[in-house]
XYZ file of C-alpha atoms in Angstrom:
365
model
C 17.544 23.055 -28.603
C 14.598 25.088 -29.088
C 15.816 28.834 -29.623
C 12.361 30.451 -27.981
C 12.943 28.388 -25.159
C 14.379 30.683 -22.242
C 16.685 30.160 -19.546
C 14.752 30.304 -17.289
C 12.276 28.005 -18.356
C 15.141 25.613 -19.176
C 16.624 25.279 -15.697
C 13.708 24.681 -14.111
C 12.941 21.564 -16.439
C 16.772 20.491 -16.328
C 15.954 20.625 -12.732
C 13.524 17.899 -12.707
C 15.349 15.541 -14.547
C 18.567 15.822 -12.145
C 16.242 14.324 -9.728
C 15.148 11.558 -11.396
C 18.576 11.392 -13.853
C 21.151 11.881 -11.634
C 19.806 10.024 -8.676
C 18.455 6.920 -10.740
C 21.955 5.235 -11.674
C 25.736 6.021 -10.775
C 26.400 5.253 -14.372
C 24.555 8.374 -15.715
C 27.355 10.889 -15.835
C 26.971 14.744 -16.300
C 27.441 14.637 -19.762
C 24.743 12.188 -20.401
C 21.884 14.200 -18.236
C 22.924 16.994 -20.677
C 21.929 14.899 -23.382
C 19.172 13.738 -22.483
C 18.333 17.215 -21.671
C 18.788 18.118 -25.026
C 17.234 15.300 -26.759
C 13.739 16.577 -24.360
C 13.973 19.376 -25.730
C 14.138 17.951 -29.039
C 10.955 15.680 -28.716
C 13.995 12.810 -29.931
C 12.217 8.947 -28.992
C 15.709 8.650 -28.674
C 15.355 10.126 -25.233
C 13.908 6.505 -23.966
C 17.104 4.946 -24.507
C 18.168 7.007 -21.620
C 15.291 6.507 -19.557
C 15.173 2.539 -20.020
C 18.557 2.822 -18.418
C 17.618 4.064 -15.321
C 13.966 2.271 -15.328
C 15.610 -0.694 -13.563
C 16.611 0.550 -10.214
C 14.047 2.549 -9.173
C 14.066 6.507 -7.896
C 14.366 6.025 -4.016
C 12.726 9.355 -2.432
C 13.073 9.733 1.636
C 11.879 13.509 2.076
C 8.240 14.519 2.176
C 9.462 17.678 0.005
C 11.561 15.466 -3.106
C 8.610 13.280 -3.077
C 6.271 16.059 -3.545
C 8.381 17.471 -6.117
C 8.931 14.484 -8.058
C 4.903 14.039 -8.417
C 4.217 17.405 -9.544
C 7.061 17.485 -12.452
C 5.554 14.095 -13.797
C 2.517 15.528 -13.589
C 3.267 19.153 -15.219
C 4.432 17.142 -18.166
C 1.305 15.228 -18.729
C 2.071 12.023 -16.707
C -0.722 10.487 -14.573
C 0.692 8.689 -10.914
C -0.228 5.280 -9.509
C 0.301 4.501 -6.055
C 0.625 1.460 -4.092
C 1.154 1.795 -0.144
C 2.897 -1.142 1.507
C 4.826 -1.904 4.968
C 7.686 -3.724 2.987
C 8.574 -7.374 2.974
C 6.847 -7.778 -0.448
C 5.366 -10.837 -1.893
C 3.882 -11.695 -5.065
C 0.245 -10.207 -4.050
C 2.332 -6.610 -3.354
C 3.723 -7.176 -7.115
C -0.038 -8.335 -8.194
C -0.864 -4.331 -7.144
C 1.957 -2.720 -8.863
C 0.992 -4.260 -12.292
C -2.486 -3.667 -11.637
C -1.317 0.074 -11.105
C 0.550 0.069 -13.789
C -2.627 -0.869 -15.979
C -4.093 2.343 -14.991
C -1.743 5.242 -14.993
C 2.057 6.186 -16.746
C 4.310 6.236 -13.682
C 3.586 3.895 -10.408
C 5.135 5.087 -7.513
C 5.472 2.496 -4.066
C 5.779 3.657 -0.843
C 7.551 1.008 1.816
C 6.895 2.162 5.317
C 5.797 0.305 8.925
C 3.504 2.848 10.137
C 3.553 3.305 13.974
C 0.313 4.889 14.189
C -1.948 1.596 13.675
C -0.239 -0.426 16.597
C -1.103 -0.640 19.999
C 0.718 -0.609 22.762
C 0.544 -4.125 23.509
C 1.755 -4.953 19.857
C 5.151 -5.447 19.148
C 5.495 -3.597 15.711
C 9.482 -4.192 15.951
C 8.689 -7.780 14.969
C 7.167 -6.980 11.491
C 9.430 -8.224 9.083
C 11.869 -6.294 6.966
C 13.690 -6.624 4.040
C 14.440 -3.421 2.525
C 17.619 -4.770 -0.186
C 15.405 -7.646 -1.114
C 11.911 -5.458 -1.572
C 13.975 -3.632 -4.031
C 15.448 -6.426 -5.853
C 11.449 -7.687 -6.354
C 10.164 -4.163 -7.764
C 13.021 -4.493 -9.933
C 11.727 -7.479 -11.695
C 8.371 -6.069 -12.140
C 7.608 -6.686 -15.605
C 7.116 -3.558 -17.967
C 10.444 -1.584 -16.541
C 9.592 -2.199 -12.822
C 7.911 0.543 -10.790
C 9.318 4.141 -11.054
C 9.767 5.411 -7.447
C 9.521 3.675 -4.287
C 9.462 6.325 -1.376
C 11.211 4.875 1.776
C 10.705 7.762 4.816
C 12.299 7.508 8.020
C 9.473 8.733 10.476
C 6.100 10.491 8.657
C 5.639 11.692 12.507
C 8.658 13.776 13.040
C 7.850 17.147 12.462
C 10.830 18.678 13.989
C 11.241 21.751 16.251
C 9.795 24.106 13.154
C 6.165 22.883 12.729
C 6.691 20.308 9.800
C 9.314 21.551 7.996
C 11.507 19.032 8.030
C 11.716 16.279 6.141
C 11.909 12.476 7.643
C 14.442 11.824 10.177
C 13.637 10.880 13.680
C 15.645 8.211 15.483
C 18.609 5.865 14.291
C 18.228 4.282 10.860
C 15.899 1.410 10.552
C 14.009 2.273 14.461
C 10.811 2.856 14.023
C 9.548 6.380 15.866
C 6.527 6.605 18.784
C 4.380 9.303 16.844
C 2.639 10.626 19.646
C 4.588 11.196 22.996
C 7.308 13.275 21.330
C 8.511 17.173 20.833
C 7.388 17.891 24.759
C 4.122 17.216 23.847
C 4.437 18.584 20.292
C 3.695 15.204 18.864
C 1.088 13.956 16.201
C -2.872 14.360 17.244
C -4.671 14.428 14.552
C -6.338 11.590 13.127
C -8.561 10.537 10.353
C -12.038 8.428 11.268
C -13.989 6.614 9.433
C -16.353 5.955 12.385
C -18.949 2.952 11.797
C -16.713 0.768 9.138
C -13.925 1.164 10.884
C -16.321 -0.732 13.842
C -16.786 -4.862 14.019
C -14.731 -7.160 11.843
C -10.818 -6.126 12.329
C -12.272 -3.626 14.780
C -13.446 -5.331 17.427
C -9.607 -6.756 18.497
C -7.705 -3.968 17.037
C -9.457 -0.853 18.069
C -6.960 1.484 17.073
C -5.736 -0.071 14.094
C -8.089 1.700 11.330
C -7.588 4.937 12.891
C -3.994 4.434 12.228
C -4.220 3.236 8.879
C -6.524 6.034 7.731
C -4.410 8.445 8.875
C -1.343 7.155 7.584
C -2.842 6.744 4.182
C -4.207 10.239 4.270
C -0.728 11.856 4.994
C 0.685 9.306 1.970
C -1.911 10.587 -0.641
C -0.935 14.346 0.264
C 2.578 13.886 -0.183
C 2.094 11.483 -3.161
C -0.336 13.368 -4.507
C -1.370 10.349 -7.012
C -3.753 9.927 -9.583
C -4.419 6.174 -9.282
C -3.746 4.483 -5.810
C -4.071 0.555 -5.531
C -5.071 -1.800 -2.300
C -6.058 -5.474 -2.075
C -8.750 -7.563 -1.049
C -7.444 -9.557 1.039
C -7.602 -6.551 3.593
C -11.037 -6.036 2.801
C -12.220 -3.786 5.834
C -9.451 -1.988 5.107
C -10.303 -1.281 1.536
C -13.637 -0.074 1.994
C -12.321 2.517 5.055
C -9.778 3.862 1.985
C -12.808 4.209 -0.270
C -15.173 5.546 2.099
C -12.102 8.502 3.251
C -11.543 9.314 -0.357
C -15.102 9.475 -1.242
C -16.025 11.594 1.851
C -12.850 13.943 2.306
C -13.021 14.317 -1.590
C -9.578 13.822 -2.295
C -9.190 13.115 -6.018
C -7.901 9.699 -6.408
C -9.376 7.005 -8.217
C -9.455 3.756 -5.537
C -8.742 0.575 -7.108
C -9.493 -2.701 -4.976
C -7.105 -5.901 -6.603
C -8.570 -9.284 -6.167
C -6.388 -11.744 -3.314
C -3.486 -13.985 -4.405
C -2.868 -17.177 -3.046
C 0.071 -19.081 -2.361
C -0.216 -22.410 -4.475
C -1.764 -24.368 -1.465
C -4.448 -21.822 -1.520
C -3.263 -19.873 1.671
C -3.370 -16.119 1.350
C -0.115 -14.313 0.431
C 0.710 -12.175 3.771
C 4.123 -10.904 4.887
C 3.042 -12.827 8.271
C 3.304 -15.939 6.529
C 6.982 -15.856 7.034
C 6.303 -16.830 10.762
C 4.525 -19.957 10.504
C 6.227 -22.931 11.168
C 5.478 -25.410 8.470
C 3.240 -27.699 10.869
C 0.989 -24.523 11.345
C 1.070 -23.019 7.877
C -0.238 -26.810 6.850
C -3.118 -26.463 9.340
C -3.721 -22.450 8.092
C -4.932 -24.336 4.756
C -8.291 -25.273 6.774
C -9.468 -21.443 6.638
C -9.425 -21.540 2.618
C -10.455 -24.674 2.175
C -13.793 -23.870 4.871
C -14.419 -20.814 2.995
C -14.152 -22.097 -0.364
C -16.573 -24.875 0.984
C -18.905 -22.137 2.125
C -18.512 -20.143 -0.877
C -19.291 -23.109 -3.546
C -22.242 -23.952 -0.689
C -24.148 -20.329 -0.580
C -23.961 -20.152 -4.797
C -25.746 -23.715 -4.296
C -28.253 -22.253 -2.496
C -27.695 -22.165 1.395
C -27.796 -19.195 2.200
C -28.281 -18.957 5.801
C -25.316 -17.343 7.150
C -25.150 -18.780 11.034
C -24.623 -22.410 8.962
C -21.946 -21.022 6.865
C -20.191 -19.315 10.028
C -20.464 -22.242 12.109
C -18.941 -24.639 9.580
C -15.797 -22.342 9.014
C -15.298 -22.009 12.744
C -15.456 -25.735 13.476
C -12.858 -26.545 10.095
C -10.456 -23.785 12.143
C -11.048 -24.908 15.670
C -10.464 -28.396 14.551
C -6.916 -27.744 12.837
C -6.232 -26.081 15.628
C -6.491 -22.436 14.922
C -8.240 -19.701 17.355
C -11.046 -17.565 15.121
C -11.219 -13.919 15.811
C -13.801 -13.713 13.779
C -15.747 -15.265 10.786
C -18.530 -12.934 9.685
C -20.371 -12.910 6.318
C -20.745 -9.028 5.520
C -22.200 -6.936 2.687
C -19.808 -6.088 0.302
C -20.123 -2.282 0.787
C -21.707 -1.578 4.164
C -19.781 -4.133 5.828
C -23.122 -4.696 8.191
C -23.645 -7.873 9.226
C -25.799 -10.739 7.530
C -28.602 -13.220 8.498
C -28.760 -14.151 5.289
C -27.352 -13.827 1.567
C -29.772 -11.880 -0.467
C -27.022 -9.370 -1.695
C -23.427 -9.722 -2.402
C -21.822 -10.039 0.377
C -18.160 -11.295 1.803
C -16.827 -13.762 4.039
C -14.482 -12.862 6.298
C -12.511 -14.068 8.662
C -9.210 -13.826 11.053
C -7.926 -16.932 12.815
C -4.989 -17.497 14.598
C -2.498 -20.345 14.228
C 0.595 -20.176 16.113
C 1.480 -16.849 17.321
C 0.331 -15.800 13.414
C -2.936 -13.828 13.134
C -3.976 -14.301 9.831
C -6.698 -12.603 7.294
C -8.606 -14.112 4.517
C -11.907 -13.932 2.877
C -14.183 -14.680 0.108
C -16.697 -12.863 -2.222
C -20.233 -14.458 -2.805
C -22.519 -13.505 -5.433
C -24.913 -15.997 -4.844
């Protein structure tokens, strides 16, 4: 070990890696996160034997504080963060972020947490699947070592009876928190606004849902405190609120939107998919297949958008499905089109079932 190094300075780094060491495998014993201390300290490659180890189950942080901790120790030694927010159940479009994440920065980090705040009261949020074992068997088989942390919190709304100081907690294990109406009136207010994208589109039905979703993604990036963070397409509204947040609250984080994967039928990979029944997941197909249709029609050159809308909405309504919505949008202002004469998307939400599901295409016509 380096003899100018003091002991003070060597706690505090032996510190850091009995978080990640000693809470990364059973198998690492004392006596190994001493040597891998001491091979740090030696600059020893060797040192990645140790990590590789412990790079297949990944670091599971549930305190605001650890997380916060972990971040700035990977970052004090040069590392940059990437950060992919989900609600759990993970499918192969989830796993499409974390490699795109990975592309971009040294350690990706994945939060798994249903967020209260962006359901209303007449949605049943206790229904959104879970799957917490299997989530982590799939970020284990991310290729490239799987992801590096995946922070799991119990309620991001309980602040305790001390103003915040406490970390997650709040209600029995796997119940999911009202963030408002709690504390004697000491619950949540404050929320973030993105006021006219967050209107029309996803909006118009859900009127609280953005407002949620903001705010919930605002509170991740401060305890995160990432370099990198990754969303999909797919939820395109919702990408350009993130965007818009970061670019006008100035937080420092470099948004990166990842194009939609499809199931091979050509439906859009959603953790809602789970509750189709096969009869309506076959008739789900007819809001691809319209929009591809539309899609491969505007770069032909018909470009009036009513024509477009209407012959999505009759494909849905004619397999069944109830449309929410089926707007063709700019790509950045999300305002409304008459016609294509910029890039623009199509987007729509149809329901099939009890199963409201999102999907859209790009045209660059």
């Amino acid at each position: 070990m380096d003899q100018n190094t003091n002991k003070k300075d060597q706690e505090i780094i032996k510190r850091k890696y009995n978080i990640y060491i000693a809470q990364s495998s059973p198998i690492l014993t004392d006596s190994l996160i001493n040597i891998r201390y001491n091979l740090y300290f030696l600059n020893l490659n060797s040192a990645n034997i140790f990590d590789s180890m412990a790079s297949k189950d990944p670091l599971i942080i549930r305190g605001k504080d650890e997380m916060r901790e972990w971040s700035r120790s990977a970052r004090a030694e040069g590392k940059t963060i990437g950060f992919v927010p989900t609600m759990g159940f993970l499918h192969d479009g989830h796993l499409s972020l974390i490699n795109e994440s990975k592309k971009h920065a040294d350690l990706t980090v994945v939060s798994i947490y249903v967020n209260p705040g962006q359901f209303s009261p007449n949605e049943d949020l206790s229904t959104y699947p879970s799957d917490f074992d299997g989530d982590i068997q799939k970020l284990k088989s991310v290729s490239g070592s799987g992801v590096d942390v995946v922070f799991h919190p119990q309620n991001l709304y309980d602040y305790g009876q001390n103003g915040g100081r406490r970390n997650g907690g709040g209600g029995e294990e796997g119940k999911v928190v009202s963030c408002v109406e709690i504390n004697g009136g000491m619950g949540h207010e404050t929320w973030v606004r993105v006021e006219r994208l967050e209107k029309g589109l996803c909006g118009n039905s859900r009127p609280v849902f953005f407002r949620g979703v903001a705010t919930i993604v605002a509170k991740l990036f401060n305890i995160v405190e990432p370099d990198v963070a990754v969303f999909g397409k797919k939820d395109y509204q919702q990408l350009r609120i993130i965007k818009r947040m970061v670019r006008d609250l100035d937080f420092g984080i470099n948004v990166i939107g990842a194009d939609l994967i499809r199931d091979e039928d050509g439906l859009a990979k959603s953790s809602r998919n789970v509750h189709l029944s096969p009869q309506e997941r076959e008739k789900a197909l007819s809001i691809s297949k319209s929009l591809l249709n539309a899609k491969f029609a505007a770069e032909k050159g018909q470009l009036n958008c009513k024509e477009l809308r209407d012959s999505v909405i009759q494909a849905i309504q004619e397999a069944g499905g109830k449309v929410d919505y089926a707007e063709i949008v700019d790509q950045e202002s999300l305002e409304s089109l008459k016609e294509i004469t910029s890039p623009a998307v199509f987007c729509v939400a149809a329901i099939f079932g009890n199963v409201r599901l999102l999907d859209n295409m790009e045209i660059n016509a």
